Coordinates of C-alpha atoms and ligand atoms in Angstrom, one line a residue:
Chain V
M923 CA 26.1 7.1 -28.4
I924 CA 25.8 4.0 -26.4
I925 CA 28.9 2.6 -24.7
Q926 CA 28.5 -1.0 -23.3
A927 CA 29.9 -2.0 -20.0
E928 CA 32.1 -4.9 -19.4
S929 CA 30.6 -7.5 -17.1
P930 CA 27.5 -5.5 -16.5
V931 CA 25.2 -5.6 -13.4
L932 CA 22.3 -4.5 -15.4
E933 CA 21.5 -5.4 -19.0
I934 CA 18.4 -4.0 -20.7
H935 CA 17.7 -5.5 -24.1
D936 CA 15.6 -3.7 -26.7
M937 CA 13.1 -2.8 -24.2
T938 CA 9.8 -0.9 -25.2
V939 CA 7.4 0.2 -22.4
S940 CA 3.8 1.4 -23.2
Y941 CA 1.0 2.9 -21.2
D942 CA -2.4 2.1 -22.9
Q943 CA -0.7 0.9 -26.1
S944 CA 1.3 4.2 -26.6
P945 CA 4.9 3.6 -26.1
V946 CA 6.7 6.0 -23.8
L947 CA 10.1 4.3 -24.0
W948 CA 11.3 3.1 -27.3
N949 CA 13.8 0.2 -28.0
V950 CA 16.0 1.0 -25.0
D951 CA 19.2 -1.0 -25.0
F952 CA 22.1 -0.5 -22.6
T953 CA 24.3 -2.1 -20.1
L954 CA 25.6 -0.6 -16.8
P955 CA 28.8 -1.3 -15.1
S956 CA 29.1 -2.3 -11.4
G957 CA 30.5 -0.1 -8.6
Q958 CA 29.7 3.3 -10.2
L959 CA 27.4 6.2 -9.5
I960 CA 25.1 6.5 -12.5
G961 CA 23.0 9.5 -13.4
V962 CA 19.7 9.3 -15.5
L963 CA 19.2 12.7 -17.2
G964 CA 16.3 13.8 -19.3
P965 CA 13.4 16.4 -19.5
N966 CA 10.0 16.0 -17.7
G967 CA 8.1 13.3 -19.3
A968 CA 11.2 11.6 -20.8
G969 CA 10.4 8.3 -19.3
K970 CA 12.9 8.3 -16.5
S971 CA 10.6 7.1 -13.8
T972 CA 9.2 4.6 -16.3
L973 CA 12.6 3.2 -17.0
I974 CA 13.3 2.8 -13.2
K975 CA 9.9 1.1 -12.7
A976 CA 10.4 -1.2 -15.6
I977 CA 13.9 -2.3 -14.3
M978 CA 12.1 -3.3 -11.1
G979 CA 9.2 -5.0 -12.8
L980 CA 6.7 -2.4 -11.5
V981 CA 5.7 -1.9 -15.0
E982 CA 5.6 -4.7 -17.5
P983 CA 7.7 -3.9 -20.7
S984 CA 5.7 -4.6 -24.0
G985 CA 9.0 -5.7 -25.6
G986 CA 12.5 -6.7 -24.7
Y987 CA 13.8 -7.9 -21.3
V988 CA 15.7 -6.8 -18.2
K989 CA 18.5 -8.8 -16.6
V990 CA 20.0 -7.9 -13.3
F991 CA 23.2 -9.5 -12.1
D992 CA 22.8 -11.7 -15.2
R993 CA 19.7 -13.1 -13.6
S994 CA 16.0 -12.6 -14.0
L995 CA 14.5 -10.0 -11.7
A996 CA 12.7 -12.5 -9.5
E997 CA 15.8 -14.2 -8.6
V998 CA 17.6 -11.1 -7.2
R999 CA 14.9 -9.0 -5.7
S1000 CA 16.5 -8.7 -2.3
R1001 CA 19.7 -7.3 -3.8
I1002 CA 17.9 -4.4 -5.4
S1003 CA 16.6 -1.3 -3.6
Y1004 CA 14.4 1.5 -4.6
V1005 CA 13.9 5.0 -3.6
P1006 CA 10.5 6.1 -5.1
Q1007 CA 9.5 9.6 -5.8
R1008 CA 8.5 11.2 -2.5
E1009 CA 4.9 11.9 -3.8
S1010 CA 4.2 8.2 -4.4
V1011 CA 3.0 7.6 -0.8
D1012 CA 0.6 9.3 1.6
W1013 CA 2.8 10.6 4.5
N1014 CA -0.2 10.9 6.7
F1015 CA 0.4 7.2 7.4
P1016 CA 0.6 6.2 11.1
A1017 CA 4.2 5.4 11.4
S1018 CA 7.4 6.9 12.9
V1019 CA 10.6 7.7 11.0
L1020 CA 12.0 4.5 12.5
D1021 CA 9.0 2.3 11.6
V1022 CA 9.5 3.3 8.0
V1023 CA 13.2 2.8 7.9
I1024 CA 12.9 -0.6 9.4
M1025 CA 10.7 -1.5 6.5
G1026 CA 13.9 -1.6 4.4
T1027 CA 14.9 -4.9 6.3
Y1028 CA 11.7 -6.7 5.6
G1029 CA 12.9 -8.2 2.3
K1030 CA 15.6 -10.1 4.0
L1031 CA 13.6 -11.0 7.1
G1032 CA 11.1 -13.1 5.2
L1033 CA 7.6 -14.0 6.1
F1034 CA 6.3 -14.3 9.7
K1035 CA 9.7 -13.0 11.1
R1036 CA 9.4 -9.8 13.1
P1037 CA 12.1 -7.1 13.0
G1038 CA 14.2 -7.3 16.3
K1039 CA 17.2 -5.6 17.8
R1040 CA 19.5 -6.2 14.8
E1041 CA 17.1 -4.7 12.3
K1042 CA 16.7 -1.6 14.7
E1043 CA 20.3 -1.1 14.8
V1044 CA 20.6 -1.3 11.0
A1045 CA 17.8 1.3 10.7
L1046 CA 19.4 3.7 13.3
A1047 CA 22.8 3.5 11.5
S1048 CA 21.0 4.2 8.1
L1049 CA 19.3 7.2 9.7
D1050 CA 22.6 8.4 11.0
Q1051 CA 24.2 8.2 7.6
V1052 CA 21.5 10.5 6.2
G1053 CA 21.7 12.9 9.2
M1054 CA 18.3 12.0 10.5
S1055 CA 19.3 10.6 13.9
A1056 CA 17.5 13.5 15.7
F1057 CA 14.2 12.4 14.2
V1058 CA 14.0 8.7 14.9
N1059 CA 10.7 8.8 16.8
R1060 CA 9.1 11.7 14.9
Q1061 CA 5.9 10.9 13.0
I1062 CA 6.4 10.9 9.3
S1063 CA 3.5 13.2 8.8
E1064 CA 5.5 15.9 10.8
L1065 CA 8.5 15.9 8.5
S1066 CA 9.5 18.4 5.9
G1067 CA 9.7 17.4 2.2
G1068 CA 13.6 17.1 2.3
Q1069 CA 13.3 15.1 5.5
Q1070 CA 10.8 12.7 4.0
Q1071 CA 13.2 12.2 1.1
R1072 CA 16.0 11.4 3.5
V1073 CA 13.8 8.9 5.3
F1074 CA 13.2 7.1 2.0
L1075 CA 17.0 7.2 1.4
A1076 CA 17.6 5.7 4.8
R1077 CA 15.0 2.9 4.1
A1078 CA 16.9 2.0 1.0
L1079 CA 20.3 2.0 2.9
A1080 CA 18.8 -0.3 5.6
Q1081 CA 18.1 -2.8 2.8
D1082 CA 21.9 -3.3 2.2
A1083 CA 21.3 -4.0 -1.4
D1084 CA 23.8 -4.2 -4.2
L1085 CA 21.9 -2.1 -6.8
Y1086 CA 20.1 1.0 -5.8
L1087 CA 17.6 2.7 -8.1
M1088 CA 16.7 6.2 -6.9
D1089 CA 14.0 8.3 -8.5
E1090 CA 14.9 12.0 -7.9
P1091 CA 16.1 11.4 -4.4
F1092 CA 17.4 15.0 -4.1
A1093 CA 14.1 16.7 -4.9
G1094 CA 13.7 19.2 -2.1
V1095 CA 16.9 18.3 -0.3
D1096 CA 19.2 21.3 0.5
M1097 CA 22.6 21.6 -1.0
A1098 CA 24.6 20.7 2.0
T1099 CA 22.6 17.7 2.6
E1100 CA 22.7 16.8 -1.1
A1101 CA 26.6 17.0 -1.0
T1102 CA 26.8 14.8 2.1
I1103 CA 24.4 12.2 0.6
F1104 CA 26.4 12.2 -2.7
E1105 CA 29.6 11.6 -0.7
L1106 CA 27.8 8.8 1.0
L1107 CA 26.7 7.2 -2.3
K1108 CA 30.3 7.6 -3.6
R1109 CA 31.5 5.6 -0.7
M1110 CA 28.9 2.9 -1.4
T1111 CA 30.0 2.6 -4.9
K1112 CA 33.7 2.2 -3.7
E1113 CA 32.3 -0.9 -1.8
G1114 CA 31.1 -2.3 -5.1
K1115 CA 27.5 -1.1 -4.9
T1116 CA 26.0 0.3 -8.0
V1117 CA 23.8 3.4 -7.6
V1118 CA 21.4 4.7 -10.4
V1119 CA 20.0 8.1 -9.7
V1120 CA 17.4 10.1 -11.6
H1121 CA 18.6 13.6 -11.4
H1122 CA 17.6 17.0 -12.8
D1123 CA 20.5 19.3 -11.9
I1124 CA 23.0 19.0 -14.6
Y1125 CA 25.6 21.0 -12.6
S1126 CA 25.8 18.6 -9.6
A1127 CA 25.4 15.7 -12.0
M1128 CA 28.6 16.7 -13.8
T1129 CA 30.3 16.8 -10.4
Y1130 CA 29.3 13.5 -8.9
F1131 CA 28.3 10.9 -11.5
D1132 CA 30.7 8.5 -13.1
W1133 CA 28.3 7.3 -15.9
M1134 CA 25.4 9.0 -17.6
I1135 CA 22.3 7.9 -19.2
M1136 CA 20.5 10.4 -21.3
L1137 CA 17.0 9.7 -22.2
N1138 CA 14.1 11.3 -24.1
L1139 CA 11.7 8.6 -24.9
H1140 CA 14.5 7.0 -27.0
L1141 CA 17.8 6.3 -25.3
V1142 CA 20.2 9.3 -26.4
A1143 CA 23.3 8.1 -24.7
S1144 CA 24.8 5.9 -22.1
G1145 CA 28.4 5.8 -21.2
P1146 CA 31.1 7.3 -19.0
K1147 CA 30.3 11.0 -18.2
N1148 CA 33.3 12.3 -20.0
Q1149 CA 32.4 10.7 -23.3
V1150 CA 28.7 11.2 -23.4
V1151 CA 28.1 14.6 -21.9
T1152 CA 28.6 16.7 -25.1
E1153 CA 26.8 19.6 -26.4
E1154 CA 25.4 17.7 -29.3
L1155 CA 24.0 14.9 -27.1
L1156 CA 22.6 17.3 -24.6
R1157 CA 20.9 19.2 -27.3
K1158 CA 19.3 15.9 -28.5
T1159 CA 18.1 15.2 -25.0
Y1160 CA 16.7 18.4 -24.1
G1161 CA 15.7 19.6 -27.5
G1162 CA 18.1 22.4 -27.9
K1163 CA 17.1 25.1 -25.3
L1164 CA 19.9 27.3 -26.2
N1165 CA 20.7 29.4 -23.2
L1166 CA 20.7 26.3 -20.9
L1167 CA 22.9 24.5 -23.2
S1168 CA 25.6 27.2 -23.5
K1169 CA 25.9 27.2 -19.7
V1170 CA 26.2 23.4 -19.7
S1171 CA 28.8 23.4 -22.3
E1172 CA 30.8 25.8 -20.2
I1173 CA 30.5 23.3 -17.3
V1174 CA 31.5 20.6 -19.6
R1175 CA 34.6 22.5 -20.3
K1176 CA 35.3 23.2 -16.7
Q1177 CA 35.2 19.4 -15.7
D1178 CA 36.3 20.2 -12.1
F1179 CA 33.4 22.5 -11.5
N1180 CA 32.0 22.2 -7.9
P1181 CA 28.8 23.9 -7.2
L1182 CA 29.6 24.4 -3.5
E1183 CA 32.8 26.4 -4.2
S1184 CA 31.3 28.9 -6.6
Chain D
M1320 CA -32.1 -2.5 32.4
S1321 CA -30.5 -5.8 33.3
F1322 CA -27.4 -7.7 32.9
D1323 CA -28.2 -11.4 32.3
Q1324 CA -26.7 -14.1 30.3
N1325 CA -28.6 -13.0 27.0
A1326 CA -27.2 -9.6 27.3
F1327 CA -23.8 -10.9 27.8
L1328 CA -23.9 -13.2 24.7
I1329 CA -25.2 -10.4 22.6
I1330 CA -22.7 -7.9 23.7
L1331 CA -19.9 -10.6 23.4
T1332 CA -20.9 -11.5 19.9
G1333 CA -21.5 -7.8 18.9
S1334 CA -17.9 -7.0 20.3
L1335 CA -16.3 -9.8 18.5
I1336 CA -17.8 -8.8 15.1
A1337 CA -17.1 -5.1 15.7
I1338 CA -13.4 -6.0 16.6
S1339 CA -13.0 -8.3 13.5
C1340 CA -14.5 -5.7 11.2
G1341 CA -12.6 -2.8 12.8
L1342 CA -9.1 -4.7 12.7
L1343 CA -9.6 -5.3 9.0
G1344 CA -11.0 -1.8 8.5
V1345 CA -7.8 -0.1 9.8
F1346 CA -5.9 -1.6 7.0
M1347 CA -8.6 -0.9 4.4
M1348 CA -8.7 2.6 5.5
L1349 CA -4.8 3.0 5.4
R1350 CA -5.0 1.5 1.9
K1351 CA -7.8 4.1 0.9
M1352 CA -9.9 1.1 0.3
S1353 CA -12.8 1.7 2.7
M1354 CA -15.1 2.0 -0.1
T1355 CA -14.0 -1.4 -1.5
G1356 CA -15.0 -2.9 1.8
D1357 CA -18.4 -1.3 1.2
A1358 CA -18.5 -2.8 -2.3
I1359 CA -17.6 -6.3 -1.0
S1360 CA -20.2 -6.3 1.7
H1361 CA -22.8 -5.6 -0.9
A1362 CA -21.5 -7.8 -3.6
V1363 CA -21.5 -10.9 -1.5
L1364 CA -25.3 -11.0 -1.6
P1365 CA -25.6 -13.0 -4.7
G1366 CA -23.1 -15.5 -3.3
I1367 CA -25.0 -15.8 -0.1
V1368 CA -28.1 -16.5 -2.0
I1369 CA -26.6 -19.0 -4.3
G1370 CA -24.8 -20.7 -1.4
F1371 CA -28.0 -20.8 0.4
F1372 CA -29.9 -22.3 -2.6
V1373 CA -27.3 -25.0 -2.9
A1374 CA -27.1 -25.7 0.7
G1375 CA -30.8 -25.4 1.4
S1376 CA -30.1 -23.4 4.5
Q1377 CA -28.6 -20.3 5.8
R1378 CA -26.1 -22.2 7.8
G1379 CA -24.3 -24.3 5.2
I1380 CA -20.5 -23.8 4.6
E1381 CA -21.6 -23.2 0.9
V1382 CA -23.0 -19.8 2.0
I1383 CA -19.7 -18.8 3.2
I1384 CA -17.8 -20.1 0.3
G1385 CA -20.2 -18.5 -2.2
A1386 CA -20.0 -15.2 -0.5
G1387 CA -16.3 -15.4 -0.2
L1388 CA -15.9 -16.1 -4.0
L1389 CA -18.2 -13.3 -4.8
G1390 CA -16.3 -10.9 -2.6
I1391 CA -13.1 -11.8 -4.3
L1392 CA -14.7 -11.6 -7.6
A1393 CA -15.9 -8.1 -6.8
T1394 CA -12.4 -6.9 -6.0
L1395 CA -11.1 -8.5 -9.2
I1396 CA -13.7 -6.7 -11.3
I1397 CA -13.0 -3.4 -9.5
D1398 CA -9.3 -3.8 -10.2
W1399 CA -9.9 -4.8 -13.7
L1400 CA -12.2 -1.8 -14.4
R1401 CA -9.8 0.6 -13.0
Q1402 CA -6.5 -0.7 -14.4
K1403 CA -7.5 -2.1 -17.8
A1404 CA -10.6 -0.2 -18.7
R1405 CA -9.4 2.9 -17.0
V1406 CA -12.6 3.7 -15.1
Q1407 CA -12.2 5.9 -12.0
L1408 CA -12.0 4.0 -8.7
D1409 CA -15.2 5.4 -7.2
A1410 CA -17.0 4.7 -10.4
S1411 CA -15.8 1.2 -10.8
I1412 CA -16.8 0.5 -7.1
G1413 CA -20.1 2.0 -7.6
I1414 CA -20.8 0.0 -10.8
T1415 CA -19.5 -3.3 -9.4
F1416 CA -21.3 -3.4 -6.1
T1417 CA -24.7 -2.1 -7.3
L1418 CA -24.7 -4.6 -10.2
L1419 CA -23.9 -7.5 -7.9
F1420 CA -26.2 -6.3 -5.2
A1421 CA -29.1 -6.1 -7.7
I1422 CA -28.4 -9.6 -9.0
G1423 CA -28.5 -10.7 -5.4
I1424 CA -31.9 -9.0 -4.9
I1425 CA -33.2 -10.6 -8.2
L1426 CA -32.1 -14.0 -7.1
I1427 CA -33.6 -13.7 -3.6
N1428 CA -37.0 -12.9 -5.2
M1429 CA -36.6 -15.7 -7.9
L1430 CA -35.4 -18.4 -5.4
A1431 CA -37.4 -17.2 -2.4
N1432 CA -40.3 -19.4 -3.3
N1433 CA -38.1 -22.6 -3.2
V1434 CA -36.1 -21.9 0.0
D1435 CA -36.8 -20.2 3.1
L1436 CA -34.5 -17.2 3.1
D1437 CA -35.1 -14.4 5.3
Q1438 CA -34.4 -11.3 3.2
E1439 CA -34.7 -8.9 6.2
C1440 CA -32.2 -11.0 8.0
V1441 CA -29.6 -10.9 5.2
L1442 CA -29.8 -7.2 4.8
Y1443 CA -30.2 -6.1 8.5
G1444 CA -29.5 -9.1 10.7
E1445 CA -30.9 -9.8 14.0
I1446 CA -28.3 -10.1 16.7
A1447 CA -31.3 -10.1 19.3
Y1448 CA -32.0 -13.7 18.3
I1449 CA -28.5 -15.0 19.1
P1450 CA -29.3 -16.7 22.5
I1451 CA -32.2 -18.7 21.1
D1452 CA -30.4 -19.7 17.9
L1453 CA -28.6 -22.7 19.3
W1454 CA -26.0 -25.0 17.8
I1455 CA -27.3 -28.5 18.1
T1456 CA -25.1 -31.4 17.0
G1457 CA -26.4 -34.4 15.1
S1458 CA -26.8 -36.4 18.3
G1459 CA -28.9 -33.7 19.8
A1460 CA -26.3 -32.1 22.3
V1461 CA -26.8 -28.3 22.6
L1462 CA -23.4 -26.6 22.4
G1463 CA -24.5 -23.0 22.7
P1464 CA -25.3 -20.0 20.5
R1465 CA -24.3 -20.8 16.9
I1466 CA -23.5 -17.2 15.9
T1467 CA -21.4 -16.6 18.8
Y1468 CA -19.2 -19.5 17.8
L1469 CA -19.1 -18.2 14.3
A1470 CA -18.1 -14.8 15.5
L1471 CA -15.4 -16.3 17.8
L1472 CA -14.0 -18.3 15.0
N1473 CA -14.1 -15.3 12.7
F1474 CA -12.3 -13.2 15.3
T1475 CA -9.6 -15.9 15.8
L1476 CA -8.9 -16.1 12.0
V1477 CA -8.8 -12.3 11.6
A1478 CA -6.6 -11.7 14.6
G1479 CA -4.3 -14.5 13.5
F1480 CA -4.1 -13.1 10.0
I1481 CA -3.2 -9.7 11.2
Y1482 CA -0.8 -10.9 13.8
F1483 CA 1.2 -13.1 11.4
F1484 CA 1.1 -10.7 8.4
F1485 CA 1.4 -7.5 10.4
K1486 CA 4.7 -6.4 8.9
E1487 CA 3.6 -7.3 5.3
L1488 CA 0.2 -5.6 5.7
T1489 CA 1.7 -2.5 7.1
L1490 CA 4.4 -2.2 4.5
T1491 CA 2.0 -2.7 1.5
S1492 CA -0.5 -0.3 2.9
F1493 CA 2.1 2.4 3.2
D1494 CA 4.1 1.7 0.0
E1495 CA 3.0 -1.0 -2.2
S1496 CA 5.6 -0.5 -5.0
F1497 CA 8.5 -0.8 -2.4
G1498 CA 6.9 -4.0 -1.0
S1499 CA 6.9 -5.5 -4.5
V1500 CA 10.4 -4.5 -5.2
I1501 CA 11.9 -6.0 -2.0
G1502 CA 9.9 -9.3 -2.8
I1503 CA 6.9 -9.0 -0.6
P1504 CA 3.9 -10.6 -2.5
S1505 CA 1.9 -7.4 -2.6
K1506 CA -0.8 -8.7 -4.7
G1507 CA -1.2 -11.9 -2.6
I1508 CA -1.5 -9.9 0.6
N1509 CA -4.0 -7.7 -0.9
L1510 CA -6.1 -10.5 -2.2
A1511 CA -5.8 -12.2 1.2
L1512 CA -7.0 -9.1 2.9
M1513 CA -10.0 -8.8 0.5
S1514 CA -10.8 -12.5 1.2
M1515 CA -10.7 -11.8 5.0
V1516 CA -13.1 -9.0 4.4
S1517 CA -15.5 -11.1 2.4
Y1518 CA -15.4 -13.9 4.9
T1519 CA -16.0 -11.5 7.8
T1520 CA -18.9 -9.9 6.1
V1521 CA -20.6 -13.3 5.5
S1522 CA -19.8 -14.5 9.0
S1523 CA -21.3 -11.3 10.4
F1524 CA -24.3 -10.8 8.2
E1525 CA -26.7 -12.9 10.3
A1526 CA -26.1 -10.9 13.2
V1527 CA -25.7 -7.4 11.9
G1528 CA -26.7 -7.7 8.4
A1529 CA -24.8 -7.2 5.2
I1530 CA -25.2 -3.4 5.2
L1531 CA -24.3 -2.5 8.8
V1532 CA -21.1 -4.6 8.4
V1533 CA -19.8 -1.7 6.2
A1534 CA -20.3 0.7 9.0
L1535 CA -18.3 -1.4 11.4
L1536 CA -15.6 -1.7 8.7
V1537 CA -15.2 1.9 8.2
V1538 CA -16.4 3.9 11.3
P1539 CA -14.3 2.7 14.2
P1540 CA -11.0 2.8 12.4
A1541 CA -11.8 6.3 11.0
T1542 CA -12.6 7.4 14.6
A1543 CA -9.5 6.0 16.1
F1544 CA -7.4 7.6 13.3
L1545 CA -8.7 11.0 14.6
W1546 CA -7.0 10.4 17.9
T1547 CA -3.7 8.7 17.2
K1548 CA -1.0 8.7 14.6
N1549 CA 0.7 5.3 15.7
M1550 CA -0.2 1.9 14.4
M1551 CA -0.4 0.0 17.7
P1552 CA -2.6 2.6 19.5
L1553 CA -4.7 2.9 16.3
I1554 CA -5.4 -0.9 16.5
K1555 CA -5.9 -0.9 20.3
L1556 CA -8.2 2.1 20.1
T1557 CA -10.3 0.6 17.2
T1558 CA -10.7 -2.6 19.4
V1559 CA -11.8 -0.6 22.5
L1560 CA -14.3 1.3 20.3
G1561 CA -15.6 -2.0 19.0
I1562 CA -16.5 -3.1 22.5
A1563 CA -17.8 0.3 23.6
I1564 CA -20.1 0.3 20.6
S1565 CA -21.5 -3.1 21.4
I1566 CA -22.2 -2.3 25.0
L1567 CA -23.7 1.1 24.5
G1568 CA -25.5 -0.1 21.3
Y1569 CA -27.2 -3.0 23.4
Y1570 CA -28.3 -0.9 26.3
L1571 CA -29.6 2.0 24.2
A1572 CA -31.5 -0.4 21.9
Y1573 CA -32.9 -1.9 25.2
L1574 CA -33.8 1.4 26.4
F1575 CA -35.4 2.7 23.2
D1576 CA -36.7 -0.8 22.3
S1577 CA -35.1 -0.7 18.8
S1578 CA -32.7 -2.7 16.7
I1579 CA -29.4 -3.5 18.4
A1580 CA -27.4 -3.5 15.3
G1581 CA -28.9 -0.2 14.2
M1582 CA -28.1 1.3 17.5
M1583 CA -24.5 0.0 17.5
V1584 CA -24.0 1.8 14.3
S1585 CA -25.6 4.9 15.4
V1586 CA -23.3 5.0 18.5
A1587 CA -20.4 4.5 16.3
G1588 CA -21.6 7.4 14.1
V1589 CA -22.0 9.6 17.1
L1590 CA -18.6 8.7 18.5
F1591 CA -17.1 9.5 15.3
L1592 CA -18.8 12.8 15.0
L1593 CA -17.9 13.8 18.5
S1594 CA -14.3 12.9 17.7
A1595 CA -14.4 14.9 14.5
L1596 CA -15.7 17.9 16.2
I1597 CA -13.0 17.7 18.9
K1598 CA -10.0 16.6 16.8
G1599 CA -11.4 17.3 13.3
R1600 CA -9.6 19.9 11.4
S1601 CA -6.0 18.6 11.5
R1602 CA -6.6 15.3 9.9
K1603 CA -8.6 15.0 6.6
S1604 CA -7.8 11.7 5.2
A1605 CA -9.7 9.7 7.7
G1606 CA -12.7 11.9 7.2
T1607 CA -13.0 11.3 3.5
S1608 CA -13.3 7.6 3.9
I1609 CA -16.3 8.0 6.1
A1610 CA -18.1 10.6 4.0
N1611 CA -19.6 8.0 1.8
I1612 CA -21.5 5.7 4.1
Ligands
LIG2385 N1 0.5 5.5 -15.2 C1 0.7 6.1 -16.4 N2 -0.3 6.0 -17.4 C2 -0.1 6.6 -18.6 N3 0.8 7.4 -19.0 C3 1.9 7.6 -18.1 C4 1.9 7.0 -16.7 N4 3.0 7.3 -16.1 C5 3.6 8.0 -17.1 N5 3.0 8.2 -18.1 C6 3.5 9.0 -19.3 O1 4.7 8.5 -19.7 C7 5.6 9.4 -20.0 C8 6.9 9.3 -19.2 O2 6.6 9.4 -17.9 P1 7.6 9.3 -16.7 O3 7.0 9.5 -15.4 O4 8.5 8.2 -16.9 O5 8.5 10.7 -17.0 P2 9.9 11.2 -16.1 O6 10.9 11.2 -17.1 O7 10.0 10.5 -14.9 O8 9.4 12.8 -15.8 P3 9.6 13.7 -14.6 O9 10.9 14.3 -14.8 O10 8.6 14.6 -14.6 O11 9.5 12.8 -13.3 C9 4.9 10.8 -19.8 O12 4.6 11.3 -21.1 C10 3.7 10.4 -19.0 O13 2.7 11.2 -19.4
LIG2386 MG1 9.8 10.9 -12.8

């Protein structure tokens, strides 16, 4: 079931992405609304990371196209931010937490300009938002996995973009922090920003997301959470692992489920 | 043991070269590309020979251009093998530079009869001749040691490059995808860095030889990285190491009556081993980049 958004921020048209000639995403075609918190669900290897990378032009689609803010990608780069999977970099790099977060401001700075006081303030504010103020001068090699993830989030926040694409930003983040950051993302969407999050936990997904994309090599569903998260579509996405799905349908019924209260 | 003008010139030139190589080497190391630097420094050999043949002398601008082009060609071949043909990075580096290096050797042998190219010099360099290799203008004015000027120009360009692109170089070394996403021209920065490495290799080969340049690219940054986890101290320490290596290398060579460039690299190696012994266990990534020299 694919529900199209009105005046979309992101439009993906009949996109196919292949590695070595073998497609891992087939004819994906959907639109996303602005100002919403959007979840991307799907099993391992479903092509979620590939989808995010294709949207940002990090992998070249073998067919179809992507339009962001009704423009081509190159024209709107500085309005898009990205939180990669934590494993994508070497954390042994000689940099402090603040150094990494300031990198988020580089896109707007432009060539030859150096980050100054303003950029530092933006970075400090972003670190505060993810609860990492106490670690400003810490070496990034000395952080825990969840703290590294929060540094990446802060870097994206420092960019002050309009569209955020996050690849499993909550992997290894504790529940209390996850809840805080979800609230933060919610607030951002209220300001008109659009946040797309690859997420594995269906329980918290049901709680926080407004819109859901379900993916398994093909696009299974895209639309408002209440309309697309059904037992049938979940079965199509995850291939009918029954005991998981019976739990999920219970959650679907209890729409007001909150993992922190139970 | 003496300190005269010749000693000063040799140490100065050695330091300039070691610093240029070290500064670029820091970023090569952080990009896990130290071995690509190795590949480039070998691969420029056919470029040097062809440039030399075209120019008829070792000093022509053609030599630098030829070598620069070959260095970039080598990085492009490595990238292509890795991404399109899906060859492992170490294998693509090994194939590319041995092939180009072999072509260079064959070219030297074929062309050696026509032109006076000193194979020894290309491979090992001879920094000791710096004071007598003078730069003489067309009108006959003696301006001073030619290679020192080359090293100074090279150092200025490398330092300027790193100064002006510091934030881009750092960001793309840490997280290339993020750089691309926010609109930093990652590919261009990478290619510019490779070009600087090629240029530095050529500019330095007469003094320290095409092979020992590699050691200067790899060893001082790896040593410094054992001692610090911050970018600025890393760069400063690499610079200090470059100077220390030149001074110690010169006087030890003087003492043992041996090759200055060889002694510089030996000193660098010993400093690295000492650092590794003292600091070793905690930091592994710097160690892997040096293991292949
Ligand atoms: N660089 C690559 N080269 C070749 N195949 C790849 C590459 N990256 C991913 N794939 C393949 O593409 C498919 C989709 O991968 P992708 O990383 O997009 O999955 P994912 O949904 O993000 O999975 P996960 O939940 O494990 O992160 C997988 O089958 C994977 O093996
Ligand atoms: Mg993934």
